[in-house]
Amino acid sequence: MRQGKQTWVFDQSLYLTSTGTTGGPLEKKGPLGSTIDKTYDQLYAGEKTWEKAERKLMREAIDICLKNINKKPDEIDFFFAGDLLNQTVTSNYIANELKIPYFGLFGACSTSMEALGLGAHFVDTGRADMVLTAVSSHNASAERQFRNPTEYGGPKLGTTTFTVTGAGASIVSRTPSPIKITATTFGKVQDWGITNASDLGSAMAPAAADTIEQHFKDTGRKVTDYDMIVTGDLSSIGSPILRELMWERGYDISMVHQDCGLMIYSPDQPVFAGGSGAACSAVVTYSYLTQLLRKKEVKRIFVVATGALFNPTMIQQKESIPCIAHGVVLEAAEGGLG
């Protein structure tokens, strides 16, 4: 059921039926490393190129997700996936392997919740019984495409975010599990004129604020109705900006807000302002956050993944960076969105 302008509260019980996550060496050493299903000690993950390594990360996250509930690809109705490489090439190759009807998505780092939200809609409306979603990113492949050749080794600003190496997959269905998907709020593109690709936290914070505020308006909920409001990858730069923007709009989220880019790495790791990348919110959500929900340590989480919708050419031409944020509400199964 649509509620307000941008939010859908699901009429039927929808579940996050299964998840799978993979990570690279820094993610393995981070504070959430033990919650990631499979990690690698090397960026190449046993492959010859970083691009093939990223493909392996997505493939294995999906394999884990399917094996958890003893499903095969031909039992899945649709596949929603995306990544950061040109033409979402990682997802395209995986879709070719799976042979599942496929929607390739690009919401940059917001793609995890975009895919999960769309998948939930398909199941809720009866257009599918079971939907698979997946996203991935790789630090070396993304750096080579969006900034400078990795081998260049140029210095980086302290505001720079560090692309997470990893992948996250999920399955949405009506098959009961400990975690329900109860609502989605899809965002609108926001562009506040920021042109610095080394400061994506500042660029994305307004999009997160817009989606969170709209969610509250649409649902009539308050900040205190959530145990956690988790953003995707605003980092140490964008997170305080988001809290200030929300304060200006009449919402104090400081007690419940956390950011995946700050959760996945420890402060002493060489990640500049924190983590980012399509895998950032997916790995944290489908490993650590789902663990909290399964253990009933929290009851309700609003995950708002943020994405900077730019490409290298636009940055070279000094264009501003449009951004977006998509949110999904996850709840421990005994609760519902009232």
Coordinates of C-alpha atoms in Angstrom, one line a residue:
M1 CA 0.0 0.0 0.0
R2 CA 1.4 3.4 -1.0
Q3 CA 1.6 5.7 2.0
G4 CA 2.3 9.4 1.3
K5 CA 4.4 10.4 -1.7
Q6 CA 7.4 8.0 -1.8
T7 CA 6.8 5.2 0.7
W8 CA 5.1 1.8 0.4
V9 CA 4.1 -0.2 3.4
F10 CA 3.7 -3.8 2.4
D11 CA 0.2 -5.3 2.7
Q12 CA 1.5 -8.9 3.0
S13 CA 4.3 -10.4 5.0
L14 CA 7.5 -10.2 3.1
Y15 CA 10.7 -11.7 4.4
L16 CA 14.5 -11.3 3.9
T17 CA 14.6 -15.1 3.4
S18 CA 18.4 -15.4 2.9
T19 CA 21.6 -13.4 2.6
G20 CA 25.2 -13.9 1.6
T21 CA 28.2 -11.7 1.9
T22 CA 31.9 -11.7 0.8
G23 CA 34.7 -9.3 1.6
G24 CA 38.3 -8.5 0.9
P25 CA 41.4 -8.2 3.1
L26 CA 40.7 -4.9 4.8
E27 CA 37.0 -5.9 5.3
K28 CA 38.2 -9.1 6.9
K29 CA 40.4 -7.2 9.4
G30 CA 37.7 -4.7 10.2
P31 CA 35.4 -4.8 13.2
L32 CA 32.7 -6.7 11.3
G33 CA 35.0 -9.1 9.6
S34 CA 33.8 -12.1 11.6
T35 CA 30.2 -11.5 10.5
I36 CA 31.0 -11.7 6.7
D37 CA 30.3 -15.1 5.3
K38 CA 33.5 -15.4 3.2
T39 CA 36.6 -13.2 3.0
Y40 CA 39.9 -13.1 1.1
D41 CA 43.4 -12.2 2.2
Q42 CA 44.3 -10.8 -1.3
L43 CA 42.5 -8.3 -3.5
Y44 CA 42.9 -10.6 -6.5
A45 CA 40.9 -13.4 -4.7
G46 CA 42.7 -16.0 -6.7
E47 CA 41.9 -14.4 -10.1
K48 CA 44.1 -12.8 -12.7
T49 CA 42.4 -9.3 -12.7
W50 CA 40.6 -7.2 -10.2
E51 CA 37.5 -7.2 -12.4
K52 CA 37.4 -11.0 -12.3
A53 CA 37.9 -10.9 -8.6
E54 CA 34.9 -8.6 -8.2
R55 CA 32.9 -11.0 -10.3
K56 CA 34.0 -13.9 -8.0
L57 CA 32.9 -11.9 -5.0
M58 CA 29.4 -11.4 -6.3
R59 CA 29.1 -15.0 -7.6
E60 CA 30.1 -16.4 -4.2
A61 CA 27.8 -14.1 -2.2
I62 CA 24.9 -15.4 -4.4
D63 CA 26.0 -19.0 -4.0
I64 CA 26.0 -18.6 -0.2
C65 CA 22.6 -17.0 -0.3
L66 CA 21.1 -19.8 -2.4
K67 CA 22.7 -22.6 -0.5
N68 CA 21.4 -21.2 2.8
I69 CA 17.9 -22.2 1.8
N70 CA 18.7 -25.0 -0.6
K71 CA 17.6 -23.1 -3.7
K72 CA 18.9 -23.3 -7.3
P73 CA 19.0 -20.4 -9.8
D74 CA 16.1 -21.8 -11.8
E75 CA 13.9 -21.6 -8.7
I76 CA 14.3 -17.8 -8.7
D77 CA 11.9 -15.6 -10.6
F78 CA 13.9 -12.4 -11.1
F79 CA 17.4 -11.1 -10.5
F80 CA 18.1 -7.5 -9.5
A81 CA 21.7 -6.5 -9.5
G82 CA 24.2 -3.7 -9.9
D83 CA 27.8 -2.6 -9.4
L84 CA 30.0 0.4 -10.1
L85 CA 31.8 -0.6 -13.3
N86 CA 30.8 0.7 -16.7
Q87 CA 27.5 -0.7 -17.9
T88 CA 27.2 -2.7 -14.7
V89 CA 29.4 -5.3 -16.3
T90 CA 30.0 -7.4 -13.2
S91 CA 26.2 -8.0 -12.8
N92 CA 25.8 -8.6 -16.5
Y93 CA 28.3 -11.5 -16.5
I94 CA 26.8 -13.0 -13.4
A95 CA 23.3 -12.7 -14.9
N96 CA 24.6 -14.6 -18.0
E97 CA 25.8 -17.4 -15.7
L98 CA 22.5 -17.6 -13.7
K99 CA 20.1 -17.5 -16.6
I100 CA 17.5 -15.7 -14.4
P101 CA 15.3 -12.9 -15.9
Y102 CA 17.5 -9.9 -15.0
F103 CA 17.2 -6.2 -14.2
G104 CA 20.5 -4.4 -14.2
L105 CA 20.4 -1.5 -11.9
F106 CA 22.7 1.5 -11.3
G107 CA 22.1 3.6 -8.2
A108 CA 25.8 3.7 -7.5
C109 CA 26.2 3.0 -3.8
S110 CA 22.5 3.1 -3.2
T111 CA 21.9 0.1 -5.4
S112 CA 21.7 -2.4 -2.5
M113 CA 18.5 -0.9 -1.1
E114 CA 17.2 0.0 -4.6
A115 CA 17.4 -3.7 -5.5
L116 CA 16.0 -4.9 -2.2
G117 CA 13.1 -2.4 -2.4
L118 CA 12.2 -3.3 -6.0
G119 CA 12.5 -7.0 -5.3
A120 CA 10.1 -6.6 -2.3
H121 CA 7.6 -4.7 -4.6
F122 CA 7.6 -7.6 -7.1
V123 CA 6.9 -10.1 -4.4
D124 CA 4.3 -8.0 -2.6
T125 CA 2.3 -7.4 -5.8
G126 CA 2.4 -11.1 -6.8
R127 CA 4.6 -10.6 -9.8
A128 CA 7.2 -12.9 -8.3
D129 CA 7.4 -15.5 -5.6
M130 CA 11.2 -15.3 -5.0
V131 CA 13.6 -12.5 -6.0
L132 CA 17.4 -12.5 -5.8
T133 CA 19.3 -9.3 -5.4
A134 CA 23.1 -8.7 -5.5
V135 CA 25.6 -5.8 -5.5
S136 CA 29.3 -5.7 -5.6
S137 CA 32.3 -3.3 -5.6
H138 CA 36.1 -3.7 -5.6
N139 CA 38.5 -1.1 -4.4
A140 CA 41.0 -1.5 -7.1
S141 CA 38.6 -1.8 -10.0
A142 CA 36.6 1.2 -8.9
E143 CA 39.7 3.4 -8.2
R144 CA 41.0 2.6 -11.7
Q145 CA 37.7 3.7 -13.3
F146 CA 36.6 6.7 -11.2
R147 CA 39.8 8.3 -10.0
N148 CA 43.3 7.5 -11.2
P149 CA 45.1 4.4 -12.4
T150 CA 45.6 2.3 -9.3
E151 CA 49.2 1.9 -10.1
Y152 CA 49.6 5.7 -10.1
G153 CA 49.6 5.9 -6.4
G154 CA 48.7 9.5 -6.2
P155 CA 48.0 11.1 -2.8
K156 CA 44.4 11.3 -1.6
L157 CA 42.5 14.0 0.4
G158 CA 41.3 13.2 3.9
T159 CA 37.7 13.6 2.7
T160 CA 38.1 10.7 0.2
T161 CA 36.1 7.6 0.9
F162 CA 37.5 4.1 0.4
T163 CA 35.6 1.7 -1.9
V164 CA 34.7 -1.5 -0.1
T165 CA 35.8 -4.7 -1.7
G166 CA 33.0 -7.2 -1.3
A167 CA 29.5 -8.2 -2.4
G168 CA 26.1 -8.8 -0.8
A169 CA 23.2 -10.9 -2.0
S170 CA 19.7 -11.4 -0.6
I171 CA 16.5 -13.3 -1.4
V172 CA 13.1 -11.8 -0.9
S173 CA 10.0 -14.0 -0.6
R174 CA 7.0 -14.8 1.5
T175 CA 8.8 -17.7 3.1
P176 CA 9.0 -16.9 6.8
S177 CA 12.3 -16.0 8.3
P178 CA 13.5 -14.0 11.3
I179 CA 13.6 -10.8 9.3
K180 CA 10.6 -9.0 7.7
I181 CA 10.7 -6.3 5.1
T182 CA 8.0 -3.9 6.0
A183 CA 8.4 -0.7 4.0
T184 CA 10.4 1.1 1.4
T185 CA 11.0 4.8 0.7
F186 CA 12.4 5.5 -2.7
G187 CA 14.4 8.8 -3.0
K188 CA 14.5 11.7 -5.4
V189 CA 17.8 12.9 -7.0
Q190 CA 19.4 15.8 -5.1
D191 CA 22.2 18.0 -6.4
W192 CA 23.6 20.7 -4.2
G193 CA 26.3 21.7 -6.6
I194 CA 29.2 19.8 -5.2
T195 CA 31.8 19.0 -7.8
N196 CA 34.5 17.3 -5.7
A197 CA 34.7 13.6 -6.4
S198 CA 37.0 13.3 -3.4
D199 CA 34.2 14.4 -1.0
L200 CA 31.2 12.2 -1.8
G201 CA 30.0 12.2 1.8
S202 CA 29.2 15.9 1.5
A203 CA 27.5 15.4 -1.8
M204 CA 25.3 12.5 -0.6
A205 CA 24.2 13.8 2.8
P206 CA 21.4 16.0 1.4
A207 CA 19.9 13.0 -0.5
A208 CA 19.9 10.9 2.7
A209 CA 18.3 13.7 4.6
D210 CA 15.6 14.1 2.0
T211 CA 14.7 10.4 2.0
I212 CA 14.7 10.1 5.7
E213 CA 12.5 13.2 6.2
Q214 CA 10.1 12.0 3.5
H215 CA 9.9 8.6 5.2
F216 CA 8.9 10.3 8.5
K217 CA 6.3 12.4 6.7
D218 CA 4.8 9.6 4.8
T219 CA 4.6 7.1 7.7
G220 CA 3.9 9.5 10.5
R221 CA 6.7 7.8 12.4
K222 CA 9.2 9.4 14.8
V223 CA 12.9 8.9 15.2
T224 CA 12.3 7.0 18.4
D225 CA 10.3 4.4 16.4
Y226 CA 13.6 3.0 15.1
D227 CA 16.4 1.3 17.0
M228 CA 18.8 2.3 14.2
I229 CA 18.8 4.6 11.2
V230 CA 21.7 3.4 9.1
T231 CA 23.1 5.3 6.1
G232 CA 25.2 3.7 3.4
D233 CA 28.5 5.5 3.1
L234 CA 28.4 9.1 4.2
S235 CA 31.7 8.6 6.1
S236 CA 33.1 10.8 8.8
I237 CA 32.5 13.8 6.6
G238 CA 28.9 13.3 5.5
S239 CA 27.5 11.8 8.7
P240 CA 27.7 14.9 10.8
I241 CA 26.3 16.9 7.8
L242 CA 23.3 14.6 7.7
R243 CA 22.7 14.9 11.4
E244 CA 22.8 18.7 11.1
L245 CA 20.5 18.7 8.2
M246 CA 18.0 16.5 10.0
W247 CA 18.2 18.7 13.1
E248 CA 17.4 21.8 11.0
R249 CA 14.3 19.9 9.8
G250 CA 13.2 19.1 13.3
Y251 CA 14.5 15.6 13.7
D252 CA 17.3 14.6 16.1
I253 CA 18.7 11.3 14.8
S254 CA 22.0 11.5 16.7
M255 CA 21.1 8.8 19.1
V256 CA 20.1 6.2 16.5
H257 CA 22.2 7.1 13.4
Q258 CA 25.1 5.0 12.3
D259 CA 26.9 4.8 8.9
C260 CA 28.0 1.6 7.2
G261 CA 31.1 3.4 5.9
L262 CA 32.2 4.0 9.5
M263 CA 31.1 0.6 10.8
I264 CA 32.9 -1.7 8.4
Y265 CA 36.4 -0.3 9.1
S266 CA 38.2 0.7 12.3
P267 CA 39.6 4.2 12.8
D268 CA 43.2 2.9 12.5
Q269 CA 42.7 1.3 9.1
P270 CA 44.0 3.3 6.0
V271 CA 40.6 4.2 4.6
F272 CA 40.6 8.0 4.8
A273 CA 37.1 9.3 5.7
G274 CA 35.6 5.8 5.7
G275 CA 34.1 3.2 3.5
S276 CA 31.9 3.6 0.4
G277 CA 31.0 1.6 -2.7
A278 CA 28.0 -0.5 -3.7
A279 CA 29.1 -3.3 -1.4
C280 CA 29.4 -1.1 1.6
S281 CA 25.8 -1.0 2.7
A282 CA 25.1 -4.5 1.4
V283 CA 27.9 -6.2 3.3
V284 CA 27.1 -4.4 6.6
T285 CA 23.3 -4.9 6.2
Y286 CA 23.4 -8.5 5.1
S287 CA 26.0 -9.5 7.7
Y288 CA 26.1 -7.5 10.9
L289 CA 22.6 -5.8 10.8
T290 CA 20.8 -9.0 10.0
Q291 CA 22.6 -10.7 12.8
L292 CA 21.3 -8.1 15.2
L293 CA 17.8 -8.6 14.0
R294 CA 18.0 -12.4 14.1
K295 CA 19.2 -12.3 17.7
K296 CA 16.5 -9.7 18.4
E297 CA 19.0 -7.3 19.8
V298 CA 17.1 -4.7 17.8
K299 CA 13.6 -4.7 16.5
R300 CA 13.5 -2.2 13.7
I301 CA 16.2 -0.7 11.4
F302 CA 15.8 1.8 8.6
V303 CA 18.6 1.3 6.1
V304 CA 19.1 4.2 3.8
A305 CA 21.7 3.5 1.1
T306 CA 23.2 6.6 -0.6
G307 CA 24.6 6.9 -4.1
A308 CA 26.6 9.5 -6.1
L309 CA 25.3 9.3 -9.7
F310 CA 28.3 10.5 -11.6
N311 CA 30.8 9.2 -14.1
P312 CA 34.5 10.2 -14.8
T313 CA 33.6 12.3 -17.8
M314 CA 31.3 14.5 -15.9
I315 CA 33.8 15.1 -13.2
Q316 CA 36.5 16.0 -15.7
Q317 CA 34.1 18.5 -17.1
K318 CA 33.6 20.0 -13.6
E319 CA 29.9 19.0 -13.5
S320 CA 28.2 18.8 -10.1
I321 CA 27.3 15.4 -8.6
P322 CA 23.7 14.3 -8.4
C323 CA 22.9 12.0 -5.6
I324 CA 20.1 9.7 -4.4
A325 CA 19.2 7.6 -1.3
H326 CA 16.8 4.7 -1.1
G327 CA 15.6 3.3 2.2
V328 CA 14.2 -0.1 3.4
V329 CA 12.7 -0.9 6.8
L330 CA 13.8 -4.3 8.3
E331 CA 12.2 -5.7 11.4
A332 CA 12.6 -8.7 13.7
A333 CA 9.8 -11.0 12.5
E334 CA 7.5 -10.6 15.5
G335 CA 7.1 -6.9 14.8
G336 CA 5.2 -5.0 12.1
L337 CA 5.0 -1.5 10.8
G338 CA 2.0 -0.1 12.6

